[in-house]
PDB file of C-alpha atoms and ligand atoms in Angstrom:
ATOM      1  CA  MET A 725      23.228   3.375  23.966  1.00 93.00           C
ATOM      2  CA  THR A 726      21.500   6.411  22.439  1.00 95.00           C
ATOM      3  CA  GLN A 727      18.741   6.114  19.846  1.00 95.00           C
ATOM      4  CA  ARG A 728      21.053   7.492  17.175  1.00 94.00           C
ATOM      5  CA  GLU A 729      23.822   5.037  18.045  1.00 96.00           C
ATOM      6  CA  ALA A 730      21.355   2.168  18.022  1.00 96.00           C
ATOM      7  CA  CYS A 731      20.071   3.147  14.573  1.00 95.00           C
ATOM      8  CA  ARG A 732      23.585   3.509  13.180  1.00 95.00           C
ATOM      9  CA  LYS A 733      24.675   0.169  14.554  1.00 97.00           C
ATOM     10  CA  ALA A 734      21.541  -1.493  13.196  1.00 97.00           C
ATOM     11  CA  ALA A 735      21.973   0.084   9.756  1.00 97.00           C
ATOM     12  CA  LYS A 736      25.549  -1.191   9.599  1.00 97.00           C
ATOM     13  CA  ARG A 737      24.537  -4.725  10.537  1.00 97.00           C
ATOM     14  CA  LEU A 738      21.680  -4.680   8.049  1.00 97.00           C
ATOM     15  CA  SER A 739      23.863  -3.472   5.215  1.00 97.00           C
ATOM     16  CA  GLN A 740      26.360  -6.274   5.915  1.00 97.00           C
ATOM     17  CA  ALA A 741      23.436  -8.677   5.613  1.00 96.00           C
ATOM     18  CA  GLY A 742      22.584  -7.245   2.177  1.00 95.00           C
ATOM     19  CA  VAL A 743      19.319  -5.567   3.190  1.00 95.00           C
ATOM     20  CA  PRO A 744      18.420  -2.943   0.569  1.00 92.00           C
ATOM     21  CA  GLU A 745      17.110   0.070   2.534  1.00 91.00           C
ATOM     22  CA  VAL A 746      18.992  -0.074   5.787  1.00 95.00           C
ATOM     23  CA  GLU A 747      18.384   3.369   7.270  1.00 93.00           C
ATOM     24  CA  LEU A 748      14.676   3.238   6.702  1.00 92.00           C
ATOM     25  CA  ASP A 749      14.391  -0.278   8.071  1.00 95.00           C
ATOM     26  CA  ALA A 750      16.485   0.519  11.154  1.00 95.00           C
ATOM     27  CA  TRP A 751      14.230   3.444  11.816  1.00 92.00           C
ATOM     28  CA  TYR A 752      10.976   1.469  11.350  1.00 94.00           C
ATOM     29  CA  LEU A 753      12.248  -1.233  13.682  1.00 96.00           C
ATOM     30  CA  LEU A 754      13.108   1.347  16.334  1.00 95.00           C
ATOM     31  CA  GLU A 755       9.673   2.874  16.031  1.00 94.00           C
ATOM     32  CA  TRP A 756       7.985  -0.511  16.162  1.00 95.00           C
ATOM     33  CA  SER A 757      10.038  -2.064  18.970  1.00 95.00           C
ATOM     34  CA  CYS A 758      10.400   0.966  21.239  1.00 93.00           C
ATOM     35  CA  GLY A 759       7.443   3.180  20.323  1.00 91.00           C
ATOM     36  CA  VAL A 760       9.765   6.074  19.435  1.00 90.00           C
ATOM     37  CA  SER A 761       8.006   8.496  17.081  1.00 89.00           C
ATOM     38  CA  ARG A 762       9.876  10.051  14.158  1.00 87.00           C
ATOM     39  CA  SER A 763       9.509  13.568  15.542  1.00 90.00           C
ATOM     40  CA  HIS A 764      10.722  12.478  18.973  1.00 89.00           C
ATOM     41  CA  TYR A 765      13.734  10.792  17.427  1.00 88.00           C
ATOM     42  CA  LEU A 766      14.617  13.861  15.367  1.00 89.00           C
ATOM     43  CA  ALA A 767      14.294  16.126  18.407  1.00 93.00           C
ATOM     44  CA  TYR A 768      16.128  13.867  20.907  1.00 91.00           C
ATOM     45  CA  PRO A 769      18.441  11.506  18.999  1.00 90.00           C
ATOM     46  CA  GLU A 770      20.804  11.425  21.966  1.00 93.00           C
ATOM     47  CA  GLU A 771      18.161  10.033  24.301  1.00 93.00           C
ATOM     48  CA  GLU A 772      19.275   6.776  25.876  1.00 94.00           C
ATOM     49  CA  LEU A 773      17.395   3.565  25.202  1.00 94.00           C
ATOM     50  CA  SER A 774      16.589   1.480  28.267  1.00 94.00           C
ATOM     51  CA  GLY A 775      18.200  -1.962  28.491  1.00 95.00           C
ATOM     52  CA  GLU A 776      14.847  -3.511  27.723  1.00 95.00           C
ATOM     53  CA  GLN A 777      14.267  -1.295  24.668  1.00 95.00           C
ATOM     54  CA  GLU A 778      17.735  -2.047  23.384  1.00 96.00           C
ATOM     55  CA  GLU A 779      17.109  -5.755  23.701  1.00 96.00           C
ATOM     56  CA  ARG A 780      13.768  -5.566  21.888  1.00 96.00           C
ATOM     57  CA  PHE A 781      15.247  -3.435  19.138  1.00 97.00           C
ATOM     58  CA  PHE A 782      18.256  -5.661  18.443  1.00 97.00           C
ATOM     59  CA  LYS A 783      16.102  -8.764  18.545  1.00 97.00           C
ATOM     60  CA  ALA A 784      14.073  -7.269  15.708  1.00 97.00           C
ATOM     61  CA  VAL A 785      17.248  -6.195  13.891  1.00 98.00           C
ATOM     62  CA  GLU A 786      18.559  -9.744  14.162  1.00 97.00           C
ATOM     63  CA  LYS A 787      15.407 -11.018  12.428  1.00 97.00           C
ATOM     64  CA  ARG A 788      15.776  -8.458   9.680  1.00 97.00           C
ATOM     65  CA  GLU A 789      19.414  -9.530   9.261  1.00 97.00           C
ATOM     66  CA  ARG A 790      18.065 -12.963   8.415  1.00 96.00           C
ATOM     67  CA  ARG A 791      16.159 -11.188   5.627  1.00 97.00           C
ATOM     68  CA  ILE A 792      12.806 -11.730   7.291  1.00 97.00           C
ATOM     69  CA  PRO A 793      10.602  -9.053   5.685  1.00 97.00           C
ATOM     70  CA  LEU A 794       9.930  -6.016   7.839  1.00 97.00           C
ATOM     71  CA  GLN A 795       6.210  -6.725   7.571  1.00 97.00           C
ATOM     72  CA  HIS A 796       6.641 -10.209   9.041  1.00 98.00           C
ATOM     73  CA  ILE A 797       8.435  -8.669  12.004  1.00 97.00           C
ATOM     74  CA  THR A 798       5.871  -5.935  12.604  1.00 96.00           C
ATOM     75  CA  GLY A 799       2.986  -8.196  11.521  1.00 97.00           C
ATOM     76  CA  GLU A 800       1.300  -5.643   9.319  1.00 97.00           C
ATOM     77  CA  GLN A 801       1.304  -3.729   6.064  1.00 98.00           C
ATOM     78  CA  GLU A 802      -0.623  -0.647   5.074  1.00 98.00           C
ATOM     79  CA  PHE A 803      -2.617  -0.850   1.863  1.00 98.00           C
ATOM     80  CA  MET A 804      -5.077   1.762   0.578  1.00 98.00           C
ATOM     81  CA  GLY A 805      -4.624   3.550   3.907  1.00 98.00           C
ATOM     82  CA  LEU A 806      -5.807   0.492   5.860  1.00 98.00           C
ATOM     83  CA  SER A 807      -3.774  -1.798   8.066  1.00 98.00           C
ATOM     84  CA  PHE A 808      -3.609  -5.478   7.064  1.00 98.00           C
ATOM     85  CA  LEU A 809      -2.257  -8.307   9.195  1.00 98.00           C
ATOM     86  CA  VAL A 810       0.340 -10.299   7.295  1.00 98.00           C
ATOM     87  CA  ASN A 811       2.340 -13.465   7.909  1.00 98.00           C
ATOM     88  CA  GLY A 812       4.122 -16.187   5.968  1.00 97.00           C
ATOM     89  CA  GLN A 813       0.801 -17.529   4.660  1.00 98.00           C
ATOM     90  CA  VAL A 814       0.008 -14.546   2.454  1.00 98.00           C
ATOM     91  CA  LEU A 815       1.663 -12.327  -0.093  1.00 98.00           C
ATOM     92  CA  ILE A 816       2.535  -8.984   1.513  1.00 98.00           C
ATOM     93  CA  PRO A 817       0.209  -6.419  -0.120  1.00 98.00           C
ATOM     94  CA  ARG A 818       2.130  -4.335  -2.673  1.00 97.00           C
ATOM     95  CA  GLN A 819       1.576  -0.684  -3.406  1.00 95.00           C
ATOM     96  CA  ASP A 820       1.335  -1.552  -7.125  1.00 95.00           C
ATOM     97  CA  THR A 821      -1.880  -3.386  -6.387  1.00 97.00           C
ATOM     98  CA  GLU A 822      -3.540  -0.128  -5.329  1.00 97.00           C
ATOM     99  CA  ILE A 823      -3.841   0.621  -9.075  1.00 97.00           C
ATOM    100  CA  LEU A 824      -6.110  -2.398  -9.457  1.00 98.00           C
ATOM    101  CA  VAL A 825      -8.240  -1.301  -6.507  1.00 98.00           C
ATOM    102  CA  GLU A 826      -8.514   2.249  -7.830  1.00 98.00           C
ATOM    103  CA  GLU A 827      -9.588   0.984 -11.258  1.00 97.00           C
ATOM    104  CA  ALA A 828     -12.146  -1.326  -9.677  1.00 98.00           C
ATOM    105  CA  LEU A 829     -13.542   1.539  -7.581  1.00 98.00           C
ATOM    106  CA  LYS A 830     -14.285   3.496 -10.771  1.00 97.00           C
ATOM    107  CA  TYR A 831     -16.621   0.698 -11.776  1.00 97.00           C
ATOM    108  CA  LEU A 832     -17.971  -0.750  -8.515  1.00 98.00           C
ATOM    109  CA  LYS A 833     -21.358   0.629  -7.402  1.00 97.00           C
ATOM    110  CA  PRO A 834     -23.541  -0.018  -4.339  1.00 97.00           C
ATOM    111  CA  GLY A 835     -25.484  -3.256  -4.723  1.00 97.00           C
ATOM    112  CA  MET A 836     -23.022  -4.847  -7.158  1.00 98.00           C
ATOM    113  CA  ARG A 837     -21.647  -8.333  -6.475  1.00 98.00           C
ATOM    114  CA  PHE A 838     -17.953  -8.811  -6.957  1.00 98.00           C
ATOM    115  CA  LEU A 839     -15.460 -11.637  -6.623  1.00 98.00           C
ATOM    116  CA  ASP A 840     -11.762 -11.452  -5.695  1.00 98.00           C
ATOM    117  CA  LEU A 841      -9.927 -14.595  -6.811  1.00 98.00           C
ATOM    118  CA  CYS A 842      -6.653 -15.495  -5.005  1.00 98.00           C
ATOM    119  CA  THR A 843      -7.553 -13.050  -2.264  1.00 98.00           C
ATOM    120  CA  GLY A 844      -4.503 -13.779  -0.044  1.00 98.00           C
ATOM    121  CA  SER A 845      -4.553 -11.332   2.871  1.00 98.00           C
ATOM    122  CA  GLY A 846      -7.856 -10.010   1.509  1.00 98.00           C
ATOM    123  CA  CYS A 847      -6.294  -6.628   0.757  1.00 98.00           C
ATOM    124  CA  ILE A 848      -8.130  -6.128  -2.560  1.00 98.00           C
ATOM    125  CA  LEU A 849     -11.485  -7.504  -1.427  1.00 98.00           C
ATOM    126  CA  LEU A 850     -11.515  -5.643   1.862  1.00 98.00           C
ATOM    127  CA  SER A 851     -10.303  -2.292   0.624  1.00 98.00           C
ATOM    128  CA  LEU A 852     -12.961  -2.389  -2.111  1.00 98.00           C
ATOM    129  CA  LEU A 853     -15.588  -3.059   0.550  1.00 98.00           C
ATOM    130  CA  HIS A 854     -14.198  -0.350   2.797  1.00 98.00           C
ATOM    131  CA  PHE A 855     -14.522   2.235   0.028  1.00 98.00           C
ATOM    132  CA  CYS A 856     -17.763   0.842  -1.412  1.00 98.00           C
ATOM    133  CA  PRO A 857     -19.489  -0.641   1.637  1.00 96.00           C
ATOM    134  CA  GLU A 858     -22.771  -1.298  -0.093  1.00 97.00           C
ATOM    135  CA  ALA A 859     -21.239  -3.673  -2.609  1.00 98.00           C
ATOM    136  CA  GLN A 860     -21.295  -7.400  -1.882  1.00 98.00           C
ATOM    137  CA  GLY A 861     -17.848  -8.951  -1.930  1.00 98.00           C
ATOM    138  CA  MET A 862     -16.665 -12.542  -2.023  1.00 98.00           C
ATOM    139  CA  GLY A 863     -13.069 -13.670  -1.787  1.00 98.00           C
ATOM    140  CA  SER A 864     -11.578 -17.055  -2.599  1.00 98.00           C
ATOM    141  CA  ASP A 865      -8.220 -18.701  -2.157  1.00 98.00           C
ATOM    142  CA  LEU A 866      -6.855 -22.203  -2.353  1.00 97.00           C
ATOM    143  CA  SER A 867      -4.747 -21.673   0.762  1.00 98.00           C
ATOM    144  CA  VAL A 868      -6.466 -22.255   4.095  1.00 98.00           C
ATOM    145  CA  GLY A 869      -3.758 -20.263   5.875  1.00 98.00           C
ATOM    146  CA  ALA A 870      -4.384 -17.309   3.586  1.00 98.00           C
ATOM    147  CA  LEU A 871      -8.142 -17.522   4.165  1.00 98.00           C
ATOM    148  CA  GLU A 872      -7.628 -17.524   7.933  1.00 98.00           C
ATOM    149  CA  THR A 873      -5.586 -14.349   7.581  1.00 98.00           C
ATOM    150  CA  ALA A 874      -8.223 -12.772   5.324  1.00 98.00           C
ATOM    151  CA  VAL A 875     -10.934 -13.618   7.875  1.00 98.00           C
ATOM    152  CA  ARG A 876      -8.921 -11.939  10.629  1.00 98.00           C
ATOM    153  CA  ASN A 877      -8.416  -8.880   8.435  1.00 98.00           C
ATOM    154  CA  ARG A 878     -12.092  -8.752   7.571  1.00 98.00           C
ATOM    155  CA  ASP A 879     -13.114  -8.886  11.247  1.00 98.00           C
ATOM    156  CA  ARG A 880     -10.463  -6.402  12.283  1.00 98.00           C
ATOM    157  CA  LEU A 881     -11.674  -3.916   9.670  1.00 98.00           C
ATOM    158  CA  GLY A 882     -15.289  -4.496  10.705  1.00 98.00           C
ATOM    159  CA  LEU A 883     -16.405  -5.517   7.213  1.00 98.00           C
ATOM    160  CA  SER A 884     -18.631  -8.297   5.975  1.00 97.00           C
ATOM    161  CA  ALA A 885     -17.457 -10.471   3.135  1.00 98.00           C
ATOM    162  CA  LYS A 886     -17.768 -14.139   2.273  1.00 97.00           C
ATOM    163  CA  LEU A 887     -14.491 -16.033   2.084  1.00 98.00           C
ATOM    164  CA  VAL A 888     -14.340 -19.476   0.518  1.00 98.00           C
ATOM    165  CA  GLU A 889     -11.684 -22.091   0.007  1.00 98.00           C
ATOM    166  CA  SER A 890     -11.702 -22.690  -3.724  1.00 98.00           C
ATOM    167  CA  ASP A 891      -9.299 -23.540  -6.517  1.00 97.00           C
ATOM    168  CA  LEU A 892     -10.169 -20.534  -8.717  1.00 97.00           C
ATOM    169  CA  PHE A 893     -13.853 -21.003  -9.678  1.00 98.00           C
ATOM    170  CA  ASP A 894     -14.224 -24.576  -8.383  1.00 97.00           C
ATOM    171  CA  ARG A 895     -16.540 -23.716  -5.547  1.00 97.00           C
ATOM    172  CA  ILE A 896     -17.913 -20.435  -6.855  1.00 98.00           C
ATOM    173  CA  GLU A 897     -21.547 -20.135  -7.812  1.00 96.00           C
ATOM    174  CA  GLY A 898     -23.673 -17.483  -9.466  1.00 96.00           C
ATOM    175  CA  ARG A 899     -22.708 -14.503 -11.549  1.00 97.00           C
ATOM    176  CA  TYR A 900     -20.885 -11.327 -10.640  1.00 98.00           C
ATOM    177  CA  ASP A 901     -20.831  -7.738 -11.884  1.00 98.00           C
ATOM    178  CA  LEU A 902     -17.076  -7.586 -11.385  1.00 98.00           C
ATOM    179  CA  ILE A 903     -14.265 -10.096 -11.003  1.00 98.00           C
ATOM    180  CA  VAL A 904     -10.874  -8.864  -9.796  1.00 98.00           C
ATOM    181  CA  SER A 905      -7.673 -10.779  -9.214  1.00 98.00           C
ATOM    182  CA  ASN A 906      -4.008 -10.344  -8.561  1.00 98.00           C
ATOM    183  CA  PRO A 907      -3.046 -13.958  -9.157  1.00 98.00           C
ATOM    184  CA  PRO A 908       0.461 -15.433  -8.833  1.00 98.00           C
ATOM    185  CA  TYR A 909       2.228 -14.405 -12.038  1.00 97.00           C
ATOM    186  CA  ILE A 910       5.948 -14.990 -11.763  1.00 97.00           C
ATOM    187  CA  ARG A 911       7.501 -17.578 -14.095  1.00 96.00           C
ATOM    188  CA  ARG A 912       8.468 -20.551 -11.953  1.00 96.00           C
ATOM    189  CA  GLU A 913      12.122 -20.530 -12.940  1.00 96.00           C
ATOM    190  CA  GLU A 914      12.450 -16.843 -12.019  1.00 97.00           C
ATOM    191  CA  ILE A 915      11.403 -17.335  -8.403  1.00 97.00           C
ATOM    192  CA  SER A 916      14.796 -18.605  -7.215  1.00 96.00           C
ATOM    193  CA  GLY A 917      16.389 -15.363  -8.480  1.00 97.00           C
ATOM    194  CA  LEU A 918      14.125 -13.056  -6.448  1.00 96.00           C
ATOM    195  CA  MET A 919      15.355 -11.231  -3.369  1.00 95.00           C
ATOM    196  CA  ASP A 920      15.666 -13.330  -0.200  1.00 96.00           C
ATOM    197  CA  GLU A 921      12.744 -11.633   1.521  1.00 96.00           C
ATOM    198  CA  VAL A 922      10.424 -12.825  -1.244  1.00 97.00           C
ATOM    199  CA  ARG A 923      12.064 -16.103  -2.232  1.00 96.00           C
ATOM    200  CA  LEU A 924      12.506 -17.443   1.301  1.00 96.00           C
ATOM    201  CA  HIS A 925       9.654 -15.871   3.230  1.00 96.00           C
ATOM    202  CA  GLU A 926       6.661 -15.279   0.983  1.00 97.00           C
ATOM    203  CA  PRO A 927       4.501 -18.261   0.011  1.00 97.00           C
ATOM    204  CA  PHE A 928       5.783 -19.961  -3.147  1.00 96.00           C
ATOM    205  CA  MET A 929       2.185 -20.645  -4.064  1.00 96.00           C
ATOM    206  CA  ALA A 930       1.392 -16.912  -4.066  1.00 97.00           C
ATOM    207  CA  LEU A 931       4.227 -16.222  -6.528  1.00 96.00           C
ATOM    208  CA  ASN A 932       4.162 -19.182  -8.862  1.00 96.00           C
ATOM    209  CA  GLY A 933       2.556 -18.487 -12.229  1.00 96.00           C
ATOM    210  CA  HIS A 934       3.891 -21.828 -13.566  1.00 96.00           C
ATOM    211  CA  GLU A 935       6.132 -22.198 -16.660  1.00 94.00           C
ATOM    212  CA  ASP A 936       5.194 -19.034 -18.508  1.00 97.00           C
ATOM    213  CA  GLY A 937       3.735 -16.996 -15.629  1.00 97.00           C
ATOM    214  CA  LEU A 938       0.391 -16.965 -17.420  1.00 98.00           C
ATOM    215  CA  TYR A 939      -1.272 -20.055 -15.975  1.00 98.00           C
ATOM    216  CA  PHE A 940      -3.823 -18.183 -13.845  1.00 98.00           C
ATOM    217  CA  TYR A 941      -4.639 -15.645 -16.553  1.00 98.00           C
ATOM    218  CA  LYS A 942      -5.409 -18.461 -18.991  1.00 98.00           C
ATOM    219  CA  GLU A 943      -7.717 -20.164 -16.504  1.00 98.00           C
ATOM    220  CA  ILE A 944      -9.421 -16.961 -15.403  1.00 98.00           C
ATOM    221  CA  ALA A 945      -9.924 -15.731 -18.979  1.00 98.00           C
ATOM    222  CA  ARG A 946     -11.387 -19.078 -20.010  1.00 97.00           C
ATOM    223  CA  MET A 947     -13.677 -19.537 -17.015  1.00 98.00           C
ATOM    224  CA  SER A 948     -14.802 -16.057 -16.040  1.00 98.00           C
ATOM    225  CA  PRO A 949     -17.409 -15.578 -18.828  1.00 97.00           C
ATOM    226  CA  ARG A 950     -19.445 -18.229 -16.991  1.00 97.00           C
ATOM    227  CA  TYR A 951     -19.274 -16.244 -13.766  1.00 98.00           C
ATOM    228  CA  LEU A 952     -19.795 -12.701 -15.034  1.00 98.00           C
ATOM    229  CA  LYS A 953     -23.120 -11.084 -15.747  1.00 97.00           C
ATOM    230  CA  PRO A 954     -23.492  -9.860 -19.362  1.00 95.00           C
ATOM    231  CA  GLY A 955     -21.634  -6.553 -19.517  1.00 95.00           C
ATOM    232  CA  GLY A 956     -19.667  -7.496 -16.369  1.00 97.00           C
ATOM    233  CA  MET A 957     -16.070  -6.430 -15.928  1.00 98.00           C
ATOM    234  CA  LEU A 958     -12.873  -8.412 -15.385  1.00 98.00           C
ATOM    235  CA  LEU A 959      -9.874  -6.601 -13.905  1.00 98.00           C
ATOM    236  CA  LEU A 960      -6.516  -8.327 -13.519  1.00 98.00           C
ATOM    237  CA  GLU A 961      -3.221  -7.176 -12.107  1.00 98.00           C
ATOM    238  CA  ILE A 962      -0.328  -8.270 -14.336  1.00 98.00           C
ATOM    239  CA  GLY A 963       3.446  -8.264 -14.388  1.00 96.00           C
ATOM    240  CA  CYS A 964       4.796  -5.361 -16.439  1.00 95.00           C
ATOM    241  CA  ALA A 965       5.760  -7.572 -19.404  1.00 96.00           C
ATOM    242  CA  GLN A 966       2.472  -9.481 -19.543  1.00 97.00           C
ATOM    243  CA  GLY A 967       0.117  -6.794 -20.899  1.00 97.00           C
ATOM    244  CA  GLU A 968      -0.013  -7.978 -24.484  1.00 97.00           C
ATOM    245  CA  SER A 969      -0.332 -11.661 -23.622  1.00 98.00           C
ATOM    246  CA  VAL A 970      -3.104 -11.136 -21.085  1.00 98.00           C
ATOM    247  CA  ALA A 971      -4.988  -8.703 -23.335  1.00 98.00           C
ATOM    248  CA  GLY A 972      -4.717 -11.387 -26.056  1.00 98.00           C
ATOM    249  CA  LEU A 973      -6.152 -14.030 -23.722  1.00 98.00           C
ATOM    250  CA  LEU A 974      -9.136 -11.804 -22.909  1.00 98.00           C
ATOM    251  CA  GLY A 975      -9.685 -11.195 -26.617  1.00 97.00           C
ATOM    252  CA  GLU A 976      -9.710 -14.947 -27.345  1.00 96.00           C
ATOM    253  CA  ALA A 977     -12.174 -15.467 -24.505  1.00 96.00           C
ATOM    254  CA  GLY A 978     -14.612 -13.014 -26.106  1.00 94.00           C
ATOM    255  CA  PHE A 979     -14.085  -9.912 -23.963  1.00 97.00           C
ATOM    256  CA  ASP A 980     -14.682  -6.404 -25.366  1.00 96.00           C
ATOM    257  CA  GLU A 981     -13.291  -2.990 -24.442  1.00 97.00           C
ATOM    258  CA  ILE A 982      -9.947  -4.553 -23.525  1.00 98.00           C
ATOM    259  CA  GLU A 983      -7.581  -2.028 -22.072  1.00 98.00           C
ATOM    260  CA  THR A 984      -4.163  -2.079 -20.426  1.00 98.00           C
ATOM    261  CA  ILE A 985      -3.659   0.399 -17.603  1.00 97.00           C
ATOM    262  CA  ARG A 986      -0.239   1.671 -16.538  1.00 96.00           C
ATOM    263  CA  ASP A 987       1.073   2.442 -13.078  1.00 93.00           C
ATOM    264  CA  LEU A 988       2.728   5.706 -12.032  1.00 89.00           C
ATOM    265  CA  ALA A 989       6.081   4.453 -13.310  1.00 92.00           C
ATOM    266  CA  GLY A 990       4.507   4.046 -16.770  1.00 95.00           C
ATOM    267  CA  LEU A 991       4.564   0.231 -16.632  1.00 96.00           C
ATOM    268  CA  ASP A 992       1.646  -1.983 -17.645  1.00 97.00           C
ATOM    269  CA  ARG A 993      -0.041  -3.009 -14.413  1.00 98.00           C
ATOM    270  CA  VAL A 994      -3.697  -3.892 -14.982  1.00 98.00           C
ATOM    271  CA  VAL A 995      -5.642  -5.402 -17.872  1.00 98.00           C
ATOM    272  CA  ARG A 996      -9.373  -5.081 -18.023  1.00 98.00           C
ATOM    273  CA  GLY A 997     -12.104  -6.326 -20.287  1.00 98.00           C
ATOM    274  CA  ARG A 998     -15.863  -6.282 -20.429  1.00 98.00           C
ATOM    275  CA  LEU A 999     -17.970  -9.310 -21.149  1.00 96.00           C
ATOM    276  CA  ALA A1000     -20.081  -8.587 -24.203  1.00 86.00           C
ATOM    277  CA  CYS A1001     -23.845  -8.290 -23.609  1.00 79.00           C
ATOM    278  CA  GLN A1002     -25.445 -11.078 -25.669  1.00 67.00           C
TER     279      GLN A1002
HETATM  280  N1  LIG B2260      -4.615 -10.838  -3.883  1.00 51.58           N
HETATM  281  C1  LIG B2260      -3.560 -10.772  -2.923  1.00 51.58           C
HETATM  282  C2  LIG B2260      -2.744  -9.518  -3.107  1.00 51.58           C
HETATM  283  O1  LIG B2260      -2.856  -8.833  -4.074  1.00 51.58           O
HETATM  284  C3  LIG B2260      -2.685 -12.021  -3.015  1.00 51.58           C
HETATM  285  C4  LIG B2260      -2.075 -12.205  -4.374  1.00 51.58           C
HETATM  286  C5  LIG B2260      -1.301 -13.502  -4.483  1.00 51.58           C
HETATM  287  O2  LIG B2260      -1.283 -14.343  -3.576  1.00 51.58           O
HETATM  288  N2  LIG B2260      -0.651 -13.661  -5.573  1.00 51.58           N
HETATM  289  O3  LIG B2260      -1.944  -9.163  -2.282  1.00 51.58           O
END
């Protein structure tokens, strides 16, 4: 079978399985399973795949047909230009979250201490440290499986960061210049309506924002003044309909300079606030 035929066949099978972007996924799986580069494919689409390549490719296609996310098949996801290992224990890093990292980088300076709550794969914590290596970063998560993944990512990226198992602030000590978080924020009853890749393969715990989706924001807003230095900054990723509610929570908790930041699609994506200097 030629590369082109293999891709066409895969795309057809994937579309029957209800996969959204079949051509792109077929192509990624070919690249990943057979090491065929895009330029090579475009130049020699009629090149034959070896029996072994064909087997590897269709094995991967079969997984994708079961709606296993592409990133669980390849084992990685790029975020902020860095490669992160991912698996069923962590939320797959989303491009939307790069907005949070970019906002945090405007504020983070060498020597500052920062905390990433619900760190998951560690994508926020570790990309902040990559781009601001002289900051001191700490990440926490309630999930041991997530922490193990974050530790592997930290070591793979050659960074130093403390990672602790903690239910939000439970085992956190001291005060920080910056607290960031992309906590679970989907309303519990909405989770069953999400696409199969998310609903069946990403950790429920990383999605579940309880009844109103705001559980973690309420806790973080209430607790973080005890863990921020005076004048310290809190930056939270939010769902696009949560801007007003989360900004309100920060206001009630005594934050100043509250601002909602939009993503490139014009949707509310990040809320930030500064702890007043007493
Ligand atoms: N902080 C991680 C991320 O942004 C995990 C978030 C989560 O588990 N909800 O990818």
